[in-house]
mmCIF file of C-alpha atoms in Angstrom:
data_model
loop_
_atom_site.group_PDB
_atom_site.id
_atom_site.type_symbol
_atom_site.label_atom_id
_atom_site.label_comp_id
_atom_site.label_asym_id
_atom_site.label_seq_id
_atom_site.Cartn_x
_atom_site.Cartn_y
_atom_site.Cartn_z
ATOM 1 C CA MET A 712 31.474 1.343 3.340
ATOM 2 C CA PRO A 713 29.814 3.098 0.353
ATOM 3 C CA LYS A 714 26.142 3.873 0.336
ATOM 4 C CA ASN A 715 23.754 1.585 -1.511
ATOM 5 C CA LYS A 716 23.060 2.723 -5.050
ATOM 6 C CA TYR A 717 19.414 1.763 -5.196
ATOM 7 C CA LEU A 718 17.840 1.341 -1.745
ATOM 8 C CA ARG A 719 18.006 3.442 1.425
ATOM 9 C CA LEU A 720 16.352 3.549 4.849
ATOM 10 C CA LYS A 721 14.558 6.323 6.714
ATOM 11 C CA ALA A 722 13.604 5.958 10.339
ATOM 12 C CA GLY A 723 11.695 7.843 13.010
ATOM 13 C CA LYS A 724 13.346 8.986 16.219
ATOM 14 C CA ASN A 725 12.693 5.761 18.164
ATOM 15 C CA ALA A 726 13.283 3.453 15.229
ATOM 16 C CA TYR A 727 16.507 5.199 14.190
ATOM 17 C CA GLN A 728 18.310 4.414 17.412
ATOM 18 C CA GLN A 729 16.931 0.885 17.540
ATOM 19 C CA VAL A 730 18.108 0.073 14.016
ATOM 20 C CA LEU A 731 21.437 1.802 14.563
ATOM 21 C CA ASN A 732 22.053 -0.274 17.696
ATOM 22 C CA HIS A 733 20.692 -3.647 16.563
ATOM 23 C CA ASN A 734 20.385 -3.505 12.756
ATOM 24 C CA LEU A 735 17.010 -4.261 11.159
ATOM 25 C CA ARG A 736 15.836 -7.397 12.935
ATOM 26 C CA LYS A 737 12.710 -9.213 11.882
ATOM 27 C CA GLU A 738 11.844 -9.983 15.505
ATOM 28 C CA ASP A 739 11.469 -6.226 16.134
ATOM 29 C CA ILE A 740 8.791 -5.792 13.477
ATOM 30 C CA ARG A 741 5.271 -5.458 14.893
ATOM 31 C CA VAL A 742 3.497 -3.889 11.899
ATOM 32 C CA MET A 743 4.130 -3.964 8.165
ATOM 33 C CA ALA A 744 2.476 -1.122 6.231
ATOM 34 C CA ALA A 745 1.661 -1.217 2.509
ATOM 35 C CA ALA A 746 0.823 1.950 0.574
ATOM 36 C CA ALA A 747 -1.761 2.670 -2.095
ATOM 37 C CA ALA A 748 -0.923 3.915 -5.630
ATOM 38 C CA GLY A 749 -1.657 1.147 -8.095
ATOM 39 C CA PRO A 750 1.120 0.084 -10.489
ATOM 40 C CA LYS A 751 3.801 1.925 -8.527
ATOM 41 C CA TRP A 752 3.989 -1.177 -6.339
ATOM 42 C CA LEU A 753 5.620 -3.209 -9.117
ATOM 43 C CA ILE A 754 9.143 -2.131 -8.147
ATOM 44 C CA LEU A 755 8.454 -3.807 -4.770
ATOM 45 C CA TYR A 756 7.366 -7.180 -6.161
ATOM 46 C CA GLU A 757 10.780 -8.855 -5.890
ATOM 47 C CA LEU A 758 11.235 -7.355 -2.437
ATOM 48 C CA ASP A 759 7.833 -8.728 -1.411
ATOM 49 C CA LYS A 760 8.955 -12.151 -2.625
ATOM 50 C CA PHE A 761 12.177 -11.937 -0.618
ATOM 51 C CA LEU A 762 10.376 -10.799 2.522
ATOM 52 C CA ILE A 763 7.809 -13.586 2.228
ATOM 53 C CA ASN A 764 10.252 -16.346 1.317
ATOM 54 C CA GLU A 765 13.424 -15.413 3.185
ATOM 55 C CA PHE A 766 12.944 -12.695 5.787
ATOM 56 C CA LEU A 767 9.635 -13.192 7.591
ATOM 57 C CA PRO A 768 8.844 -16.941 7.640
ATOM 58 C CA SER A 769 10.602 -17.483 10.970
ATOM 59 C CA HIS A 770 9.236 -14.326 12.576
ATOM 60 C CA PRO A 771 8.754 -15.353 16.212
ATOM 61 C CA GLN A 772 5.488 -13.557 17.017
ATOM 62 C CA LYS A 773 2.330 -12.022 15.643
ATOM 63 C CA ILE A 774 2.691 -9.307 13.032
ATOM 64 C CA HIS A 775 0.049 -6.924 11.710
ATOM 65 C CA PHE A 776 -0.215 -6.160 7.986
ATOM 66 C CA ALA A 777 -2.030 -2.915 7.173
ATOM 67 C CA GLY A 778 -2.740 -1.609 3.689
ATOM 68 C CA GLY A 779 -4.947 0.480 1.479
ATOM 69 C CA SER A 780 -5.776 -0.069 -2.204
ATOM 70 C CA ILE A 781 -3.091 -2.247 -3.836
ATOM 71 C CA GLY A 782 -1.412 -2.196 -0.432
ATOM 72 C CA SER A 783 -4.326 -4.130 1.051
ATOM 73 C CA TRP A 784 -3.980 -6.800 -1.636
ATOM 74 C CA ARG A 785 -0.251 -7.091 -0.967
ATOM 75 C CA ALA A 786 -0.935 -7.244 2.773
ATOM 76 C CA ALA A 787 -3.519 -9.973 2.259
ATOM 77 C CA SER A 788 -1.059 -12.021 0.188
ATOM 78 C CA TYR A 789 1.343 -12.029 3.159
ATOM 79 C CA CYS A 790 -1.398 -13.345 5.435
ATOM 80 C CA VAL A 791 -2.624 -16.396 3.524
ATOM 81 C CA GLU A 792 -1.232 -19.873 4.059
ATOM 82 C CA ASP A 793 0.422 -20.087 0.625
ATOM 83 C CA ALA A 794 1.897 -16.565 0.735
ATOM 84 C CA PRO A 795 4.795 -17.291 -1.691
ATOM 85 C CA GLN A 796 2.331 -18.428 -4.334
ATOM 86 C CA ALA A 797 -0.194 -15.694 -3.463
ATOM 87 C CA ILE A 798 2.217 -12.821 -4.196
ATOM 88 C CA ASP A 799 3.109 -14.477 -7.506
ATOM 89 C CA ARG A 800 -0.566 -14.891 -8.371
ATOM 90 C CA LEU A 801 -1.211 -11.259 -7.500
ATOM 91 C CA HIS A 802 1.675 -10.077 -9.660
ATOM 92 C CA HIS A 803 0.706 -12.195 -12.661
ATOM 93 C CA ALA A 804 -2.959 -11.219 -12.545
ATOM 94 C CA TYR A 805 -2.135 -7.555 -11.967
ATOM 95 C CA VAL A 806 0.399 -7.270 -14.791
ATOM 96 C CA HIS A 807 -1.809 -9.074 -17.291
ATOM 97 C CA GLN A 808 -5.045 -7.219 -16.626
ATOM 98 C CA ALA A 809 -6.399 -5.695 -19.827
ATOM 99 C CA TYR A 810 -9.389 -3.537 -20.688
ATOM 100 C CA SER A 811 -11.089 -1.771 -23.575
ATOM 101 C CA ASP A 812 -9.965 1.633 -24.873
ATOM 102 C CA GLU A 813 -12.198 3.417 -22.346
ATOM 103 C CA PRO A 814 -12.068 1.211 -19.242
ATOM 104 C CA PHE A 815 -14.478 2.616 -16.692
ATOM 105 C CA GLY A 816 -17.158 1.404 -14.284
ATOM 106 C CA ASN A 817 -18.189 -2.251 -14.321
ATOM 107 C CA GLU A 818 -15.390 -3.391 -16.607
ATOM 108 C CA VAL A 819 -12.578 -2.286 -14.291
ATOM 109 C CA SER A 820 -14.464 -3.171 -11.104
ATOM 110 C CA ASP A 821 -14.956 -6.712 -12.416
ATOM 111 C CA GLY A 822 -11.286 -6.793 -13.409
ATOM 112 C CA ILE A 823 -9.986 -5.976 -9.927
ATOM 113 C CA LYS A 824 -12.395 -8.472 -8.394
ATOM 114 C CA ASN A 825 -10.848 -11.158 -10.607
ATOM 115 C CA ILE A 826 -7.343 -10.101 -9.550
ATOM 116 C CA ILE A 827 -8.241 -10.350 -5.864
ATOM 117 C CA GLU A 828 -9.893 -13.741 -6.260
ATOM 118 C CA GLU A 829 -6.846 -15.003 -8.159
ATOM 119 C CA MET A 830 -4.536 -13.748 -5.403
ATOM 120 C CA LEU A 831 -6.583 -15.331 -2.609
ATOM 121 C CA GLY A 832 -6.582 -18.717 -4.293
ATOM 122 C CA LYS A 833 -8.348 -21.772 -2.947
ATOM 123 C CA ASN A 834 -7.994 -21.191 0.801
ATOM 124 C CA GLY A 835 -7.441 -17.446 1.108
ATOM 125 C CA PHE A 836 -10.938 -16.619 2.322
ATOM 126 C CA GLU A 837 -10.719 -19.192 5.087
ATOM 127 C CA ASN A 838 -7.164 -18.165 6.071
ATOM 128 C CA LEU A 839 -8.057 -14.496 6.467
ATOM 129 C CA GLN A 840 -11.160 -15.214 8.523
ATOM 130 C CA ASN A 841 -9.302 -17.613 10.812
ATOM 131 C CA PRO A 842 -5.922 -15.948 11.331
ATOM 132 C CA THR A 843 -2.981 -17.356 13.234
ATOM 133 C CA ASP A 844 0.099 -15.157 13.564
ATOM 134 C CA ARG A 845 -0.567 -12.874 10.568
ATOM 135 C CA LEU A 846 -3.257 -10.234 11.179
ATOM 136 C CA LEU A 847 -4.748 -8.138 8.377
ATOM 137 C CA HIS A 848 -6.092 -4.569 8.328
ATOM 138 C CA ILE A 849 -7.832 -3.398 5.108
ATOM 139 C CA SER A 850 -8.387 0.350 4.768
ATOM 140 C CA THR A 851 -11.379 1.688 2.835
ATOM 141 C CA SER A 852 -12.748 5.222 2.498
ATOM 142 C CA ARG A 853 -16.448 5.432 3.355
ATOM 143 C CA ALA A 854 -18.161 8.418 1.746
ATOM 144 C CA THR A 855 -20.669 10.498 3.680
ATOM 145 C CA PHE A 856 -22.197 11.390 0.284
ATOM 146 C CA LYS A 857 -23.681 9.240 -2.466
ATOM 147 C CA THR A 858 -22.759 9.176 -6.139
ATOM 148 C CA ASN A 859 -24.979 6.202 -7.036
ATOM 149 C CA GLY A 860 -21.957 4.728 -8.763
ATOM 150 C CA LYS A 861 -22.400 6.707 -11.967
ATOM 151 C CA ILE A 862 -19.150 8.100 -13.396
ATOM 152 C CA SER A 863 -20.062 11.624 -14.417
ATOM 153 C CA LEU A 864 -19.224 15.282 -13.928
ATOM 154 C CA ALA A 865 -21.601 15.270 -10.951
ATOM 155 C CA GLN A 866 -19.592 12.447 -9.340
ATOM 156 C CA LYS A 867 -16.333 14.314 -9.898
ATOM 157 C CA MET A 868 -17.794 17.400 -8.280
ATOM 158 C CA LYS A 869 -18.611 15.314 -5.191
ATOM 159 C CA PHE A 870 -14.857 14.768 -4.708
ATOM 160 C CA VAL A 871 -13.973 18.422 -5.249
ATOM 161 C CA LYS A 872 -15.414 19.283 -1.833
ATOM 162 C CA PRO A 873 -13.154 16.941 0.183
ATOM 163 C CA TYR A 874 -10.201 18.046 -1.945
ATOM 164 C CA ILE A 875 -10.814 21.700 -1.065
ATOM 165 C CA ALA A 876 -11.600 20.933 2.585
ATOM 166 C CA ASN A 877 -8.391 18.947 2.886
ATOM 167 C CA ILE A 878 -6.312 21.905 1.666
ATOM 168 C CA PHE A 879 -7.035 23.782 4.872
ATOM 169 C CA ASN A 880 -6.781 20.886 7.308
ATOM 170 C CA ARG A 881 -6.713 17.108 6.902
ATOM 171 C CA LYS A 882 -9.251 16.795 9.712
ATOM 172 C CA ASN A 883 -11.777 18.551 7.455
ATOM 173 C CA LEU A 884 -11.680 15.484 5.227
ATOM 174 C CA GLY A 885 -13.837 13.717 7.787
ATOM 175 C CA ARG A 886 -16.902 15.697 6.706
ATOM 176 C CA TYR A 887 -16.855 13.756 3.461
ATOM 177 C CA ILE A 888 -14.696 10.669 3.891
ATOM 178 C CA GLU A 889 -14.356 8.358 6.890
ATOM 179 C CA ARG A 890 -11.813 5.600 7.388
ATOM 180 C CA VAL A 891 -13.177 2.080 7.771
ATOM 181 C CA MET A 892 -10.681 -0.618 8.701
ATOM 182 C CA PHE A 893 -11.758 -4.203 8.084
ATOM 183 C CA THR A 894 -9.657 -6.445 10.290
ATOM 184 C CA ASN A 895 -9.275 -9.929 11.711
ATOM 185 C CA ALA A 896 -7.345 -8.572 14.712
ATOM 186 C CA PRO A 897 -9.085 -8.445 18.099
ATOM 187 C CA HIS A 898 -8.556 -4.684 18.526
ATOM 188 C CA PRO A 899 -7.487 -1.565 16.562
ATOM 189 C CA ILE A 900 -3.747 -1.073 16.129
ATOM 190 C CA PHE A 901 -3.644 2.690 15.573
ATOM 191 C CA LYS A 902 -4.328 5.688 17.753
ATOM 192 C CA PRO A 903 -7.001 8.338 16.944
ATOM 193 C CA ASP A 904 -5.754 10.941 14.477
ATOM 194 C CA GLY A 905 -8.741 13.264 14.105
ATOM 195 C CA LEU A 906 -10.230 11.409 11.138
ATOM 196 C CA LYS A 907 -13.385 9.488 11.982
ATOM 197 C CA SER A 908 -12.540 5.780 11.992
ATOM 198 C CA THR A 909 -14.546 2.599 12.326
ATOM 199 C CA ASN A 910 -13.204 -0.927 12.810
ATOM 200 C CA LEU A 911 -15.211 -3.826 11.394
ATOM 201 C CA SER A 912 -14.431 -7.513 11.727
ATOM 202 C CA ILE A 913 -13.609 -9.435 8.563
ATOM 203 C CA SER A 914 -16.341 -11.911 7.715
ATOM 204 C CA ASN A 915 -17.344 -14.218 4.885
ATOM 205 C CA GLU A 916 -19.862 -11.596 3.811
ATOM 206 C CA ASN A 917 -17.556 -8.575 3.670
ATOM 207 C CA LEU A 918 -14.013 -9.808 2.924
ATOM 208 C CA LEU A 919 -14.146 -9.727 -0.873
ATOM 209 C CA ASN A 920 -16.136 -6.479 -0.835
ATOM 210 C CA ALA A 921 -13.612 -4.863 1.525
ATOM 211 C CA LEU A 922 -10.654 -5.808 -0.674
ATOM 212 C CA CYS A 923 -12.492 -4.610 -3.786
ATOM 213 C CA ALA A 924 -13.535 -1.356 -2.107
ATOM 214 C CA SER A 925 -9.996 -0.708 -0.907
ATOM 215 C CA GLY A 926 -8.878 -0.571 -4.546
ATOM 216 C CA SER A 927 -11.915 1.165 -6.078
ATOM 217 C CA ILE A 928 -10.437 4.307 -7.632
ATOM 218 C CA PRO A 929 -12.941 7.144 -8.101
ATOM 219 C CA PHE A 930 -13.764 8.015 -11.731
ATOM 220 C CA TYR A 931 -12.446 4.649 -12.951
ATOM 221 C CA MET A 932 -14.448 2.132 -10.948
ATOM 222 C CA ASN A 933 -17.696 1.724 -9.123
ATOM 223 C CA PRO A 934 -17.897 2.190 -5.363
ATOM 224 C CA VAL A 935 -18.639 -0.886 -3.283
ATOM 225 C CA VAL A 936 -21.830 -0.433 -1.293
ATOM 226 C CA MET A 937 -21.809 -1.934 2.189
ATOM 227 C CA ASP A 938 -24.386 -1.229 4.890
ATOM 228 C CA GLY A 939 -25.889 1.497 2.720
ATOM 229 C CA TYR A 940 -22.622 3.448 2.328
ATOM 230 C CA GLU A 941 -20.379 3.819 -0.695
ATOM 231 C CA HIS A 942 -16.842 2.640 0.019
ATOM 232 C CA TRP A 943 -13.979 3.886 -2.128
ATOM 233 C CA ASP A 944 -10.243 3.411 -2.479
ATOM 234 C CA GLY A 945 -8.528 3.203 0.886
ATOM 235 C CA GLY A 946 -5.891 5.606 -0.375
ATOM 236 C CA ALA A 947 -8.314 8.537 -0.127
ATOM 237 C CA ALA A 948 -8.140 8.272 3.666
ATOM 238 C CA ASP A 949 -4.785 6.507 4.025
ATOM 239 C CA TYR A 950 -2.590 6.939 0.965
ATOM 240 C CA HIS A 951 0.674 5.811 2.543
ATOM 241 C CA MET A 952 -0.744 4.265 5.738
ATOM 242 C CA ALA A 953 0.746 7.057 7.876
ATOM 243 C CA LEU A 954 -0.975 6.012 11.086
ATOM 244 C CA ASP A 955 0.200 6.335 14.670
ATOM 245 C CA TYR A 956 0.365 2.606 15.295
ATOM 246 C CA ASP A 957 -0.335 1.561 18.864
ATOM 247 C CA ILE A 958 2.673 -0.611 19.612
ATOM 248 C CA GLU A 959 4.516 -0.624 22.928
ATOM 249 C CA ASP A 960 7.884 -1.401 21.383
ATOM 250 C CA GLY A 961 9.297 -2.638 18.122
ATOM 251 C CA LEU A 962 9.022 -1.259 14.607
ATOM 252 C CA VAL A 963 6.589 -0.352 11.879
ATOM 253 C CA PHE A 964 8.211 -1.683 8.704
ATOM 254 C CA PHE A 965 7.345 0.117 5.486
ATOM 255 C CA PRO A 966 8.760 -0.923 2.087
ATOM 256 C CA HIS A 967 7.864 2.092 -0.077
ATOM 257 C CA TYR A 968 8.253 3.403 -3.615
ATOM 258 C CA ARG A 969 8.846 7.052 -2.621
ATOM 259 C CA ASP A 970 11.190 8.925 -0.285
ATOM 260 C CA HIS A 971 8.312 10.600 1.566
ATOM 261 C CA ILE A 972 5.007 9.662 3.186
ATOM 262 C CA ASN A 973 1.698 11.445 2.491
ATOM 263 C CA PRO A 974 -1.198 10.814 4.903
ATOM 264 C CA GLY A 975 -4.021 10.832 2.307
ATOM 265 C CA TRP A 976 -4.455 10.796 -1.473
ATOM 266 C CA PHE A 977 -5.448 14.472 -1.565
ATOM 267 C CA ASP A 978 -2.226 15.377 0.258
ATOM 268 C CA LYS A 979 0.004 14.235 -2.594
ATOM 269 C CA TYR A 980 -0.734 17.489 -4.422
ATOM 270 C CA TRP A 981 0.829 19.488 -1.595
ATOM 271 C CA PRO A 982 4.575 18.825 -1.156
ATOM 272 C CA GLY A 983 4.566 20.056 2.438
ATOM 273 C CA ARG A 984 1.703 17.783 3.540
ATOM 274 C CA THR A 985 3.753 14.832 4.721
ATOM 275 C CA ALA A 986 3.318 12.653 7.786
ATOM 276 C CA SER A 987 4.626 14.188 11.002
ATOM 277 C CA PRO A 988 7.845 12.858 12.569
ATOM 278 C CA GLU A 989 5.876 12.089 15.740
ATOM 279 C CA VAL A 990 3.549 9.736 13.865
ATOM 280 C CA LEU A 991 6.555 8.085 12.223
ATOM 281 C CA LYS A 992 8.624 7.741 15.385
ATOM 282 C CA ASN A 993 8.567 3.921 15.250
ATOM 283 C CA THR A 994 8.673 3.588 11.456
ATOM 284 C CA VAL A 995 11.482 2.216 9.311
ATOM 285 C CA MET A 996 10.928 2.910 5.628
ATOM 286 C CA LEU A 997 12.726 1.356 2.668
ATOM 287 C CA TYR A 998 12.738 3.553 -0.425
ATOM 288 C CA PRO A 999 14.364 3.588 -3.890
ATOM 289 C CA THR A 1000 16.989 6.154 -4.821
ATOM 290 C CA GLU A 1001 16.680 8.477 -7.785
ATOM 291 C CA GLU A 1002 19.447 6.440 -9.404
ATOM 292 C CA PHE A 1003 17.134 3.433 -9.332
ATOM 293 C CA ILE A 1004 14.222 5.410 -10.799
ATOM 294 C CA GLN A 1005 16.470 6.458 -13.687
ATOM 295 C CA LEU A 1006 16.973 2.784 -14.573
ATOM 296 C CA LEU A 1007 13.248 2.229 -15.105
ATOM 297 C CA PRO A 1008 11.668 2.311 -18.566
ATOM 298 C CA GLU A 1009 10.756 5.953 -19.263
ATOM 299 C CA LYS A 1010 12.740 6.817 -16.092
ATOM 300 C CA LYS A 1011 9.625 6.902 -13.932
ATOM 301 C CA LEU A 1012 7.440 4.701 -11.788
ATOM 302 C CA THR A 1013 4.706 2.777 -13.532
ATOM 303 C CA SER A 1014 1.200 4.235 -13.208
ATOM 304 C CA THR A 1015 -2.383 3.895 -14.423
ATOM 305 C CA ASP A 1016 -1.435 6.279 -17.248
ATOM 306 C CA ASP A 1017 0.331 3.311 -18.826
ATOM 307 C CA PHE A 1018 -3.060 1.846 -19.768
ATOM 308 C CA PHE A 1019 -3.708 4.874 -21.968
ATOM 309 C CA ASN A 1020 -0.173 5.577 -23.232
ATOM 310 C CA HIS A 1021 0.749 2.062 -24.357
ATOM 311 C CA SER A 1022 -0.777 -0.945 -26.022
ATOM 312 C CA ASP A 1023 -1.403 -3.889 -23.716
ATOM 313 C CA GLU A 1024 1.614 -5.680 -25.177
ATOM 314 C CA GLU A 1025 3.880 -2.669 -24.595
ATOM 315 C CA ARG A 1026 2.543 -2.032 -21.102
ATOM 316 C CA ILE A 1027 2.942 -5.647 -19.999
ATOM 317 C CA ALA A 1028 6.539 -5.685 -21.269
ATOM 318 C CA ILE A 1029 7.295 -2.461 -19.344
ATOM 319 C CA TRP A 1030 5.659 -3.742 -16.179
ATOM 320 C CA LYS A 1031 7.602 -6.999 -16.345
ATOM 321 C CA LYS A 1032 10.865 -5.109 -16.833
ATOM 322 C CA VAL A 1033 10.121 -2.813 -13.897
ATOM 323 C CA SER A 1034 9.315 -5.823 -11.724
ATOM 324 C CA GLU A 1035 12.560 -7.543 -12.692
ATOM 325 C CA LEU A 1036 14.627 -4.456 -11.875
ATOM 326 C CA GLY A 1037 13.248 -4.733 -8.340
ATOM 327 C CA LYS A 1038 15.868 -7.463 -7.786
ATOM 328 C CA LEU A 1039 18.385 -4.629 -7.419
ATOM 329 C CA LEU A 1040 16.430 -3.434 -4.376
ATOM 330 C CA VAL A 1041 16.596 -6.932 -2.915
ATOM 331 C CA ASP A 1042 20.372 -7.018 -3.373
ATOM 332 C CA ASP A 1043 20.762 -3.717 -1.524
ATOM 333 C CA PHE A 1044 18.350 -4.839 1.200
ATOM 334 C CA GLN A 1045 20.470 -7.928 1.788
ATOM 335 C CA ARG A 1046 23.537 -5.707 2.151
ATOM 336 C CA ILE A 1047 21.685 -3.717 4.817
ATOM 337 C CA LEU A 1048 20.794 -6.918 6.651
ATOM 338 C CA GLY A 1049 24.445 -7.916 6.390
ATOM 339 C CA GLY A 1050 25.491 -4.893 8.417
ATOM 340 C CA GLU A 1051 25.646 -1.945 6.016
ATOM 341 C CA VAL A 1052 23.133 0.065 8.009
ATOM 342 C CA GLU A 1053 24.522 3.345 9.269
ATOM 343 C CA GLU A 1054 25.696 4.622 5.872
ATOM 344 C CA ASN A 1055 22.265 3.939 4.360
ATOM 345 C CA LEU A 1056 20.107 5.243 7.228
ATOM 346 C CA ASN A 1057 18.472 8.691 7.268
ATOM 347 C CA THR A 1058 15.859 10.237 9.559
ATOM 348 C CA PHE A 1059 12.411 11.669 8.789
#
């Protein structure tokens, strides 16, 4: 059979053999990971809809959803009672967000808060605090320094230090940025990786703040202050959620918009700084081909640059078109589920 044109799989050493032997079975999925990176997620919208509506509803056991930044919002939409409507609400609110010519600070922070509240809907807060078989993990990056929320050259210089420290070793990042995972699960689901990590239980007091903090991009938005610490975008610590998930068997399922996985946001500037095969041993990643990327408007993934390079009307039209093209990924995914696995499966 020919390879898919638009969607492929990559798998770690354990996951590769499991998928090769049994195909990609929903009952094998223990964790679903969702990456950061803002508007890049739009190519995955139709796939999210398919997974929510067709693939995962009859999943026979508990499944963990872990995400940072926009990934945490997507993960949360999977976990609420009206998930099919929640992902649609998230998409609509996200695509139609609009700001002034220089959107920084309070304006954007208020905008993302509105998006999250729209996604959660009437019962989302209650659902996420009283989970059943869908467990949520929201990654934020807690700073060991303070910027007092003021977007300035001084604030930018605060982030230069972790950037430089990270060049030499990712573990150095912990001097400046610590991972905080807000969760409604009874215990952590990932193994220590050298970056200081704290697990906090989701509560009525911190849920909205955690989701807002997870998407608070430095230099564009304000940090979210919790317990005296500034919390920033979860992508700073966990850009592509490349964690060593503590599962005895089964798979980590990762629908992605790239063909590689970077541990943290600072790592994306270094092509060789990708997640280790050992960490990804249980991971199955879906990713778009270059042929798919060439179909997109401007032949590239959507990004925050679109706010500055296009009028709101132009940007919204582009984002809708990109979202619609995601149906091609769904078609290829269905072919994989139908048995076209081996020819579309690569290893990390």
